[in-house]
PDB file of C-alpha atoms in Angstrom:
ATOM      1  CA  UNK C   5      16.640 -16.136  -9.499  1.00  0.00           C
ATOM      2  CA  UNK C   6      14.985 -19.284 -10.994  1.00  0.00           C
ATOM      3  CA  UNK C   7      17.062 -21.537 -12.836  1.00  0.00           C
ATOM      4  CA  UNK C   8      15.521 -22.972 -16.066  1.00  0.00           C
ATOM      5  CA  UNK C   9      16.454 -26.245 -17.075  1.00  0.00           C
ATOM      6  CA  UNK C  10      18.386 -27.367 -19.443  1.00  0.00           C
ATOM      7  CA  UNK C  11      16.920 -29.954 -22.347  1.00  0.00           C
ATOM      8  CA  UNK C  12      19.822 -32.089 -21.434  1.00  0.00           C
ATOM      9  CA  UNK C  13      18.292 -32.118 -17.668  1.00  0.00           C
ATOM     10  CA  UNK C  14      15.080 -32.587 -18.675  1.00  0.00           C
ATOM     11  CA  UNK C  15      15.645 -35.446 -20.419  1.00  0.00           C
ATOM     12  CA  UNK C  16      17.777 -37.029 -17.848  1.00  0.00           C
ATOM     13  CA  UNK C  17      14.912 -37.119 -15.582  1.00  0.00           C
ATOM     14  CA  UNK C  18      12.489 -38.585 -17.447  1.00  0.00           C
ATOM     15  CA  UNK C  19      11.890 -42.546 -17.128  1.00  0.00           C
ATOM     16  CA  UNK C  20      14.228 -44.977 -19.139  1.00  0.00           C
ATOM     17  CA  UNK C  21      10.673 -46.360 -21.122  1.00  0.00           C
ATOM     18  CA  UNK C  22       9.559 -42.265 -21.949  1.00  0.00           C
ATOM     19  CA  UNK C  23      13.304 -41.819 -22.957  1.00  0.00           C
ATOM     20  CA  UNK C  24      13.242 -44.966 -25.330  1.00  0.00           C
ATOM     21  CA  UNK C  25      10.115 -43.584 -26.682  1.00  0.00           C
ATOM     22  CA  UNK C  26      10.974 -40.529 -27.735  1.00  0.00           C
ATOM     23  CA  UNK C  27      13.936 -41.977 -29.722  1.00  0.00           C
ATOM     24  CA  UNK C  28      11.836 -44.297 -31.260  1.00  0.00           C
ATOM     25  CA  UNK C  29       9.757 -41.398 -32.268  1.00  0.00           C
ATOM     26  CA  UNK C  30      12.767 -39.713 -33.979  1.00  0.00           C
ATOM     27  CA  UNK C  31      12.995 -36.945 -30.957  1.00  0.00           C
ATOM     28  CA  UNK C  32      16.134 -38.084 -29.147  1.00  0.00           C
ATOM     29  CA  UNK C  33      18.063 -35.772 -27.125  1.00  0.00           C
ATOM     30  CA  UNK C  34      20.498 -34.672 -30.128  1.00  0.00           C
ATOM     31  CA  UNK C  35      17.428 -33.500 -31.987  1.00  0.00           C
ATOM     32  CA  UNK C  36      15.690 -32.140 -28.985  1.00  0.00           C
ATOM     33  CA  UNK C  37      18.613 -30.105 -28.973  1.00  0.00           C
ATOM     34  CA  UNK C  38      18.451 -28.814 -32.025  1.00  0.00           C
ATOM     35  CA  UNK C  39      15.106 -27.967 -31.921  1.00  0.00           C
ATOM     36  CA  UNK C  40      15.201 -26.353 -28.529  1.00  0.00           C
ATOM     37  CA  UNK C  41      18.203 -23.735 -30.459  1.00  0.00           C
ATOM     38  CA  UNK C  42      15.392 -22.606 -32.456  1.00  0.00           C
ATOM     39  CA  UNK C  43      13.173 -19.439 -31.820  1.00  0.00           C
ATOM     40  CA  UNK C  44      10.745 -20.638 -29.434  1.00  0.00           C
ATOM     41  CA  UNK C  45      11.650 -24.223 -29.245  1.00  0.00           C
ATOM     42  CA  UNK C  46      12.765 -24.450 -26.080  1.00  0.00           C
ATOM     43  CA  UNK C  47       8.914 -23.611 -24.711  1.00  0.00           C
ATOM     44  CA  UNK C  48       8.165 -26.338 -27.480  1.00  0.00           C
ATOM     45  CA  UNK C  49      10.627 -28.689 -26.405  1.00  0.00           C
ATOM     46  CA  UNK C  50       9.375 -28.846 -22.744  1.00  0.00           C
ATOM     47  CA  UNK C  51       5.906 -28.969 -23.704  1.00  0.00           C
ATOM     48  CA  UNK C  52       7.108 -32.416 -25.395  1.00  0.00           C
ATOM     49  CA  UNK C  53       9.200 -33.664 -22.105  1.00  0.00           C
ATOM     50  CA  UNK C  54       6.414 -32.803 -19.749  1.00  0.00           C
ATOM     51  CA  UNK C  55       4.443 -35.050 -21.210  1.00  0.00           C
ATOM     52  CA  UNK C  56       6.934 -38.206 -21.118  1.00  0.00           C
ATOM     53  CA  UNK C  57       7.816 -36.946 -17.518  1.00  0.00           C
ATOM     54  CA  UNK C  58       6.631 -39.032 -14.227  1.00  0.00           C
ATOM     55  CA  UNK C  59       4.386 -36.695 -12.663  1.00  0.00           C
ATOM     56  CA  UNK C  60       2.622 -36.414 -16.236  1.00  0.00           C
ATOM     57  CA  UNK C  61       1.797 -40.365 -15.089  1.00  0.00           C
ATOM     58  CA  UNK C  62      -0.833 -39.081 -12.570  1.00  0.00           C
ATOM     59  CA  UNK C  63      -2.768 -37.126 -14.951  1.00  0.00           C
ATOM     60  CA  UNK C  64      -6.661 -38.295 -15.364  1.00  0.00           C
ATOM     61  CA  UNK C  65      -6.826 -40.304 -18.810  1.00  0.00           C
ATOM     62  CA  UNK C  66      -8.956 -36.587 -20.413  1.00  0.00           C
ATOM     63  CA  UNK C  67      -7.001 -35.855 -23.025  1.00  0.00           C
ATOM     64  CA  UNK C  68      -4.088 -34.086 -20.734  1.00  0.00           C
ATOM     65  CA  UNK C  69      -1.841 -36.813 -20.474  1.00  0.00           C
ATOM     66  CA  UNK C  70       0.965 -38.602 -23.327  1.00  0.00           C
ATOM     67  CA  UNK C  71      -2.236 -40.663 -24.518  1.00  0.00           C
ATOM     68  CA  UNK C  72      -5.647 -38.808 -25.344  1.00  0.00           C
ATOM     69  CA  UNK C  73      -8.759 -40.350 -24.715  1.00  0.00           C
ATOM     70  CA  UNK C  74      -9.324 -39.497 -28.075  1.00  0.00           C
ATOM     71  CA  UNK C  75      -6.762 -41.825 -29.152  1.00  0.00           C
ATOM     72  CA  UNK C  76      -7.958 -44.991 -27.383  1.00  0.00           C
ATOM     73  CA  UNK C  77     -12.298 -44.682 -27.378  1.00  0.00           C
ATOM     74  CA  UNK C  78     -12.362 -45.840 -31.251  1.00  0.00           C
ATOM     75  CA  UNK C  79     -10.761 -48.890 -30.451  1.00  0.00           C
ATOM     76  CA  UNK C  80     -12.654 -49.755 -27.496  1.00  0.00           C
ATOM     77  CA  UNK C  81     -15.295 -48.912 -29.408  1.00  0.00           C
ATOM     78  CA  UNK C  82     -14.380 -51.408 -31.871  1.00  0.00           C
ATOM     79  CA  UNK C  83     -13.499 -54.317 -28.945  1.00  0.00           C
ATOM     80  CA  UNK C  84     -17.197 -53.406 -26.757  1.00  0.00           C
ATOM     81  CA  UNK C  85     -19.022 -54.209 -30.031  1.00  0.00           C
ATOM     82  CA  UNK C  86     -17.521 -56.825 -31.167  1.00  0.00           C
ATOM     83  CA  UNK C  87     -17.576 -58.564 -27.291  1.00  0.00           C
ATOM     84  CA  UNK C  88     -21.085 -57.900 -27.269  1.00  0.00           C
ATOM     85  CA  UNK C  89     -21.968 -59.451 -31.095  1.00  0.00           C
ATOM     86  CA  UNK C  90     -20.465 -62.404 -30.187  1.00  0.00           C
ATOM     87  CA  UNK C  91     -22.047 -62.476 -26.688  1.00  0.00           C
ATOM     88  CA  UNK C  92     -25.226 -61.954 -28.277  1.00  0.00           C
ATOM     89  CA  UNK C  93     -24.792 -64.499 -30.997  1.00  0.00           C
ATOM     90  CA  UNK C  94     -23.627 -67.031 -28.385  1.00  0.00           C
ATOM     91  CA  UNK C  95     -27.131 -66.576 -26.326  1.00  0.00           C
ATOM     92  CA  UNK C  96     -29.350 -66.314 -29.186  1.00  0.00           C
ATOM     93  CA  UNK C  97     -27.883 -69.349 -30.870  1.00  0.00           C
ATOM     94  CA  UNK C  98     -29.640 -72.475 -28.768  1.00  0.00           C
ATOM     95  CA  UNK C  99     -32.882 -70.223 -30.252  1.00  0.00           C
ATOM     96  CA  UNK C 100     -32.005 -69.668 -33.373  1.00  0.00           C
ATOM     97  CA  UNK C 101     -29.270 -72.438 -34.315  1.00  0.00           C
ATOM     98  CA  UNK C 102     -27.154 -71.468 -37.063  1.00  0.00           C
ATOM     99  CA  UNK C 103     -29.201 -68.772 -37.936  1.00  0.00           C
ATOM    100  CA  UNK C 104     -27.641 -66.423 -35.286  1.00  0.00           C
ATOM    101  CA  UNK C 105     -25.084 -65.940 -37.551  1.00  0.00           C
ATOM    102  CA  UNK C 106     -27.216 -63.098 -39.519  1.00  0.00           C
ATOM    103  CA  UNK C 107     -27.320 -61.550 -36.233  1.00  0.00           C
ATOM    104  CA  UNK C 108     -23.417 -61.610 -36.120  1.00  0.00           C
ATOM    105  CA  UNK C 109     -23.459 -59.840 -39.210  1.00  0.00           C
ATOM    106  CA  UNK C 110     -25.533 -57.285 -38.294  1.00  0.00           C
ATOM    107  CA  UNK C 111     -22.854 -56.864 -35.294  1.00  0.00           C
ATOM    108  CA  UNK C 112     -20.441 -56.596 -37.848  1.00  0.00           C
ATOM    109  CA  UNK C 113     -21.691 -53.850 -39.668  1.00  0.00           C
ATOM    110  CA  UNK C 114     -21.642 -52.228 -36.250  1.00  0.00           C
ATOM    111  CA  UNK C 115     -17.719 -52.990 -35.783  1.00  0.00           C
ATOM    112  CA  UNK C 116     -16.931 -51.146 -38.648  1.00  0.00           C
ATOM    113  CA  UNK C 117     -19.042 -48.426 -38.086  1.00  0.00           C
ATOM    114  CA  UNK C 118     -17.225 -48.096 -34.017  1.00  0.00           C
ATOM    115  CA  UNK C 119     -13.912 -47.610 -36.066  1.00  0.00           C
ATOM    116  CA  UNK C 120     -14.821 -44.591 -37.701  1.00  0.00           C
ATOM    117  CA  UNK C 121     -12.444 -41.868 -35.961  1.00  0.00           C
ATOM    118  CA  UNK C 122      -9.551 -43.950 -36.369  1.00  0.00           C
ATOM    119  CA  UNK C 123      -6.182 -42.711 -38.049  1.00  0.00           C
ATOM    120  CA  UNK C 124      -6.544 -43.185 -42.202  1.00  0.00           C
ATOM    121  CA  UNK C 125      -2.984 -43.960 -41.299  1.00  0.00           C
ATOM    122  CA  UNK C 126      -1.584 -47.293 -43.281  1.00  0.00           C
ATOM    123  CA  UNK C 127      -0.466 -48.970 -39.514  1.00  0.00           C
ATOM    124  CA  UNK C 128      -4.183 -48.414 -37.615  1.00  0.00           C
ATOM    125  CA  UNK C 129      -6.214 -48.816 -41.382  1.00  0.00           C
ATOM    126  CA  UNK C 130      -4.045 -52.408 -41.057  1.00  0.00           C
ATOM    127  CA  UNK C 131      -4.957 -53.377 -37.759  1.00  0.00           C
ATOM    128  CA  UNK C 132      -8.680 -51.942 -38.133  1.00  0.00           C
ATOM    129  CA  UNK C 133      -9.430 -54.350 -40.945  1.00  0.00           C
ATOM    130  CA  UNK C 134      -7.681 -57.065 -39.323  1.00  0.00           C
ATOM    131  CA  UNK C 135      -9.982 -56.457 -36.001  1.00  0.00           C
ATOM    132  CA  UNK C 136     -12.704 -56.631 -38.365  1.00  0.00           C
ATOM    133  CA  UNK C 137     -12.163 -59.953 -40.009  1.00  0.00           C
ATOM    134  CA  UNK C 138     -11.196 -61.553 -36.924  1.00  0.00           C
ATOM    135  CA  UNK C 139     -14.575 -60.383 -35.310  1.00  0.00           C
ATOM    136  CA  UNK C 140     -16.350 -62.057 -38.678  1.00  0.00           C
ATOM    137  CA  UNK C 141     -14.350 -65.100 -38.756  1.00  0.00           C
ATOM    138  CA  UNK C 142     -15.202 -65.803 -34.792  1.00  0.00           C
ATOM    139  CA  UNK C 143     -18.797 -65.310 -35.493  1.00  0.00           C
ATOM    140  CA  UNK C 144     -18.526 -67.424 -38.459  1.00  0.00           C
ATOM    141  CA  UNK C 145     -16.890 -70.594 -36.586  1.00  0.00           C
ATOM    142  CA  UNK C 146     -18.958 -69.962 -33.294  1.00  0.00           C
ATOM    143  CA  UNK C 147     -22.394 -69.952 -35.060  1.00  0.00           C
ATOM    144  CA  UNK C 148     -21.734 -73.646 -36.706  1.00  0.00           C
ATOM    145  CA  UNK C 149     -19.603 -74.935 -33.835  1.00  0.00           C
ATOM    146  CA  UNK C 150     -21.601 -73.416 -30.335  1.00  0.00           C
ATOM    147  CA  UNK C 151     -23.794 -76.618 -30.923  1.00  0.00           C
ATOM    148  CA  UNK C 152     -20.622 -79.189 -29.964  1.00  0.00           C
ATOM    149  CA  UNK C 153     -19.013 -77.034 -27.736  1.00  0.00           C
ATOM    150  CA  UNK C 154     -22.417 -77.044 -25.892  1.00  0.00           C
ATOM    151  CA  UNK C 155     -22.593 -80.479 -25.494  1.00  0.00           C
ATOM    152  CA  UNK C 156     -19.047 -80.891 -24.681  1.00  0.00           C
ATOM    153  CA  UNK C 157     -19.527 -79.141 -21.646  1.00  0.00           C
ATOM    154  CA  UNK C 158     -22.837 -79.970 -20.424  1.00  0.00           C
ATOM    155  CA  UNK C 159     -23.669 -83.060 -22.670  1.00  0.00           C
ATOM    156  CA  UNK C 160     -24.461 -86.297 -21.059  1.00  0.00           C
ATOM    157  CA  UNK C 161     -24.219 -89.556 -22.180  1.00  0.00           C
ATOM    158  CA  UNK C 162     -27.384 -91.646 -22.606  1.00  0.00           C
ATOM    159  CA  UNK C 163     -28.400 -94.703 -24.608  1.00  0.00           C
ATOM    160  CA  UNK C 164     -31.001 -93.842 -27.372  1.00  0.00           C
ATOM    161  CA  UNK C 165     -32.437 -96.262 -29.736  1.00  0.00           C
ATOM    162  CA  UNK C 166     -32.139 -95.059 -33.078  1.00  0.00           C
ATOM    163  CA  UNK C 167     -35.537 -94.182 -34.949  1.00  0.00           C
ATOM    164  CA  UNK C 168     -36.698 -93.907 -38.791  1.00  0.00           C
ATOM    165  CA  UNK C 169     -34.457 -91.537 -40.110  1.00  0.00           C
ATOM    166  CA  UNK C 170     -36.699 -87.934 -41.349  1.00  0.00           C
ATOM    167  CA  UNK C 171     -36.350 -86.903 -45.214  1.00  0.00           C
ATOM    168  CA  UNK C 172     -36.696 -83.591 -46.064  1.00  0.00           C
ATOM    169  CA  UNK C 173     -36.658 -81.860 -49.548  1.00  0.00           C
ATOM    170  CA  UNK C 174     -33.918 -78.796 -49.442  1.00  0.00           C
ATOM    171  CA  UNK C 175     -33.116 -77.074 -52.750  1.00  0.00           C
ATOM    172  CA  UNK C 176     -35.163 -79.706 -54.973  1.00  0.00           C
ATOM    173  CA  UNK C 177     -32.380 -82.539 -53.401  1.00  0.00           C
ATOM    174  CA  UNK C 178     -33.827 -85.336 -50.770  1.00  0.00           C
ATOM    175  CA  UNK C 179     -31.842 -84.971 -47.268  1.00  0.00           C
ATOM    176  CA  UNK C 180     -31.845 -87.613 -44.819  1.00  0.00           C
ATOM    177  CA  UNK C 181     -31.544 -86.479 -41.505  1.00  0.00           C
ATOM    178  CA  UNK C 182     -31.088 -89.457 -38.526  1.00  0.00           C
ATOM    179  CA  UNK C 183     -33.011 -89.505 -35.847  1.00  0.00           C
ATOM    180  CA  UNK C 184     -32.393 -91.122 -32.166  1.00  0.00           C
ATOM    181  CA  UNK C 185     -35.343 -91.641 -29.290  1.00  0.00           C
ATOM    182  CA  UNK C 186     -34.136 -90.189 -25.998  1.00  0.00           C
ATOM    183  CA  UNK C 187     -35.303 -91.912 -22.716  1.00  0.00           C
ATOM    184  CA  UNK C 188     -37.961 -89.700 -22.497  1.00  0.00           C
ATOM    185  CA  UNK C 189     -39.491 -90.865 -25.906  1.00  0.00           C
ATOM    186  CA  UNK C 190     -39.217 -87.634 -28.093  1.00  0.00           C
ATOM    187  CA  UNK C 191     -36.996 -88.161 -30.966  1.00  0.00           C
ATOM    188  CA  UNK C 192     -34.621 -85.654 -32.235  1.00  0.00           C
ATOM    189  CA  UNK C 193     -32.252 -85.116 -35.561  1.00  0.00           C
ATOM    190  CA  UNK C 194     -28.710 -85.754 -34.417  1.00  0.00           C
ATOM    191  CA  UNK C 195     -25.607 -83.567 -34.624  1.00  0.00           C
ATOM    192  CA  UNK C 196     -24.096 -84.710 -37.899  1.00  0.00           C
ATOM    193  CA  UNK C 197     -23.259 -88.440 -38.231  1.00  0.00           C
ATOM    194  CA  UNK C 198     -25.835 -89.317 -40.887  1.00  0.00           C
ATOM    195  CA  UNK C 199     -24.275 -92.218 -42.550  1.00  0.00           C
ATOM    196  CA  UNK C 200     -23.989 -94.103 -38.911  1.00  0.00           C
ATOM    197  CA  UNK C 201     -28.080 -94.180 -38.813  1.00  0.00           C
ATOM    198  CA  UNK C 202     -29.481 -93.502 -41.969  1.00  0.00           C
ATOM    199  CA  UNK C 203     -29.583 -96.824 -42.592  1.00  0.00           C
ATOM    200  CA  UNK C 204     -33.260 -97.979 -42.410  1.00  0.00           C
ATOM    201  CA  UNK C 205     -32.203-101.635 -41.104  1.00  0.00           C
ATOM    202  CA  UNK C 206     -30.689 -99.824 -37.869  1.00  0.00           C
ATOM    203  CA  UNK C 207     -34.151 -98.413 -36.719  1.00  0.00           C
ATOM    204  CA  UNK C 208     -34.820 -99.710 -33.246  1.00  0.00           C
ATOM    205  CA  UNK C 209     -31.016-100.311 -32.199  1.00  0.00           C
ATOM    206  CA  UNK C 210     -29.611 -98.936 -29.015  1.00  0.00           C
ATOM    207  CA  UNK C 211     -26.686 -96.142 -29.345  1.00  0.00           C
ATOM    208  CA  UNK C 212     -24.914 -94.343 -26.894  1.00  0.00           C
ATOM    209  CA  UNK C 213     -25.737 -90.456 -27.624  1.00  0.00           C
ATOM    210  CA  UNK C 214     -24.745 -87.296 -25.874  1.00  0.00           C
ATOM    211  CA  UNK C 215     -27.902 -85.238 -24.855  1.00  0.00           C
ATOM    212  CA  UNK C 216     -28.238 -82.145 -23.649  1.00  0.00           C
ATOM    213  CA  UNK C 217     -30.047 -82.515 -20.496  1.00  0.00           C
ATOM    214  CA  UNK C 218     -31.841 -78.331 -20.695  1.00  0.00           C
ATOM    215  CA  UNK C 219     -33.019 -79.570 -24.266  1.00  0.00           C
ATOM    216  CA  UNK C 220     -31.309 -76.545 -25.973  1.00  0.00           C
ATOM    217  CA  UNK C 221     -29.651 -78.812 -28.648  1.00  0.00           C
ATOM    218  CA  UNK C 222     -30.227 -81.996 -30.337  1.00  0.00           C
ATOM    219  CA  UNK C 223     -28.179 -84.947 -29.347  1.00  0.00           C
ATOM    220  CA  UNK C 224     -24.865 -86.327 -30.989  1.00  0.00           C
ATOM    221  CA  UNK C 225     -24.795 -89.810 -31.781  1.00  0.00           C
ATOM    222  CA  UNK C 226     -21.872 -91.253 -30.619  1.00  0.00           C
ATOM    223  CA  UNK C 227     -19.745 -90.344 -27.220  1.00  0.00           C
ATOM    224  CA  UNK C 228     -18.689 -86.840 -26.088  1.00  0.00           C
ATOM    225  CA  UNK C 229     -15.146 -88.418 -27.287  1.00  0.00           C
ATOM    226  CA  UNK C 230     -16.347 -88.558 -30.802  1.00  0.00           C
ATOM    227  CA  UNK C 231     -17.369 -84.801 -30.881  1.00  0.00           C
ATOM    228  CA  UNK C 232     -14.151 -83.416 -32.714  1.00  0.00           C
ATOM    229  CA  UNK C 233     -14.127 -79.539 -32.465  1.00  0.00           C
ATOM    230  CA  UNK C 234     -10.304 -79.279 -32.154  1.00  0.00           C
ATOM    231  CA  UNK C 235     -10.311 -77.423 -35.698  1.00  0.00           C
ATOM    232  CA  UNK C 236     -12.564 -74.556 -34.776  1.00  0.00           C
ATOM    233  CA  UNK C 237     -11.571 -74.476 -31.472  1.00  0.00           C
ATOM    234  CA  UNK C 238      -8.144 -73.496 -32.684  1.00  0.00           C
ATOM    235  CA  UNK C 239      -9.540 -71.078 -34.989  1.00  0.00           C
ATOM    236  CA  UNK C 240     -12.034 -69.304 -32.944  1.00  0.00           C
ATOM    237  CA  UNK C 241      -9.706 -68.615 -30.191  1.00  0.00           C
ATOM    238  CA  UNK C 242      -7.053 -67.341 -32.426  1.00  0.00           C
ATOM    239  CA  UNK C 243      -9.852 -64.789 -34.366  1.00  0.00           C
ATOM    240  CA  UNK C 244     -10.561 -63.955 -30.223  1.00  0.00           C
ATOM    241  CA  UNK C 245      -6.797 -63.500 -29.643  1.00  0.00           C
ATOM    242  CA  UNK C 246      -6.658 -61.273 -32.674  1.00  0.00           C
ATOM    243  CA  UNK C 247      -9.856 -59.029 -32.200  1.00  0.00           C
ATOM    244  CA  UNK C 248      -8.188 -58.071 -28.684  1.00  0.00           C
ATOM    245  CA  UNK C 249      -4.575 -57.785 -29.231  1.00  0.00           C
ATOM    246  CA  UNK C 250      -5.221 -56.009 -32.505  1.00  0.00           C
ATOM    247  CA  UNK C 251      -6.959 -52.654 -30.839  1.00  0.00           C
ATOM    248  CA  UNK C 252      -4.259 -53.075 -27.831  1.00  0.00           C
ATOM    249  CA  UNK C 253      -1.031 -53.270 -30.250  1.00  0.00           C
ATOM    250  CA  UNK C 254      -2.575 -50.069 -32.137  1.00  0.00           C
ATOM    251  CA  UNK C 255      -3.279 -48.205 -28.855  1.00  0.00           C
ATOM    252  CA  UNK C 256       0.287 -49.233 -27.724  1.00  0.00           C
ATOM    253  CA  UNK C 257       1.988 -47.935 -31.164  1.00  0.00           C
ATOM    254  CA  UNK C 258       0.223 -44.815 -31.082  1.00  0.00           C
ATOM    255  CA  UNK C 259       1.931 -43.084 -28.793  1.00  0.00           C
ATOM    256  CA  UNK C 260       5.254 -42.310 -30.286  1.00  0.00           C
ATOM    257  CA  UNK C 261       3.704 -41.537 -33.589  1.00  0.00           C
ATOM    258  CA  UNK C 262       1.454 -39.342 -32.141  1.00  0.00           C
ATOM    259  CA  UNK C 263       3.824 -37.249 -30.642  1.00  0.00           C
ATOM    260  CA  UNK C 264       6.103 -36.841 -33.626  1.00  0.00           C
ATOM    261  CA  UNK C 265       3.496 -36.136 -35.595  1.00  0.00           C
ATOM    262  CA  UNK C 266       2.259 -32.718 -33.278  1.00  0.00           C
ATOM    263  CA  UNK C 267       5.542 -31.627 -32.717  1.00  0.00           C
ATOM    264  CA  UNK C 268       6.368 -31.885 -36.159  1.00  0.00           C
ATOM    265  CA  UNK C 269       2.843 -29.844 -36.504  1.00  0.00           C
ATOM    266  CA  UNK C 270       3.953 -27.127 -34.067  1.00  0.00           C
ATOM    267  CA  UNK C 271       7.402 -26.337 -35.575  1.00  0.00           C
TER     268      UNK C 271
END
């Protein structure tokens, strides 16, 4: 005759991490004993414990293990769309400049749509909103800072000649832009530093600028050490970390709550 294992025996066979997860979900050993004593409860309790057993960890990730694929997919989908949006914006930035921000905002709609299917619990809603916010902060900062990052990474310091400034009417105001002439004879607007060369008396002076060898971006008047992108870089790294960690946190925290909800519905 086959010996039917008790709740205590099944619970004792679980890994320590699984026992802690059950206790955090309100399904510690005393609660499991109480539920097993109910009519038909022994089978339901055995089902819960089997999901957390060592053998269950070897199951394919297809909905039969402790964490179902449908639980993870919306979060992974948000992350993939966010990473794709950032990559596309960075690739388009040399061509579109700051206008690549609008491409990022379109992907931002995709990030929000990708989150459909996530539970409406306060925790998941909060993490979903945090993911969307982190993506938008990352895109906005990157759109206006990629020029600096690129010059810091690939730019080369070259002697340039300060050219006559460029004057443009924008929204009814006269805007002045510094220009320099690079060794190849072409003139370019510089990145920032308007006050350093807008004075026409400096036209013809020799100065140092960080030049993009590929010609994608305009030069920066000054040395590489003068390109200060510390704050936007810090904000971007923090946003990227949140974009990655918020979905991961949601998945990690989801399993105990989901098991508790399933068992409550079964009871």
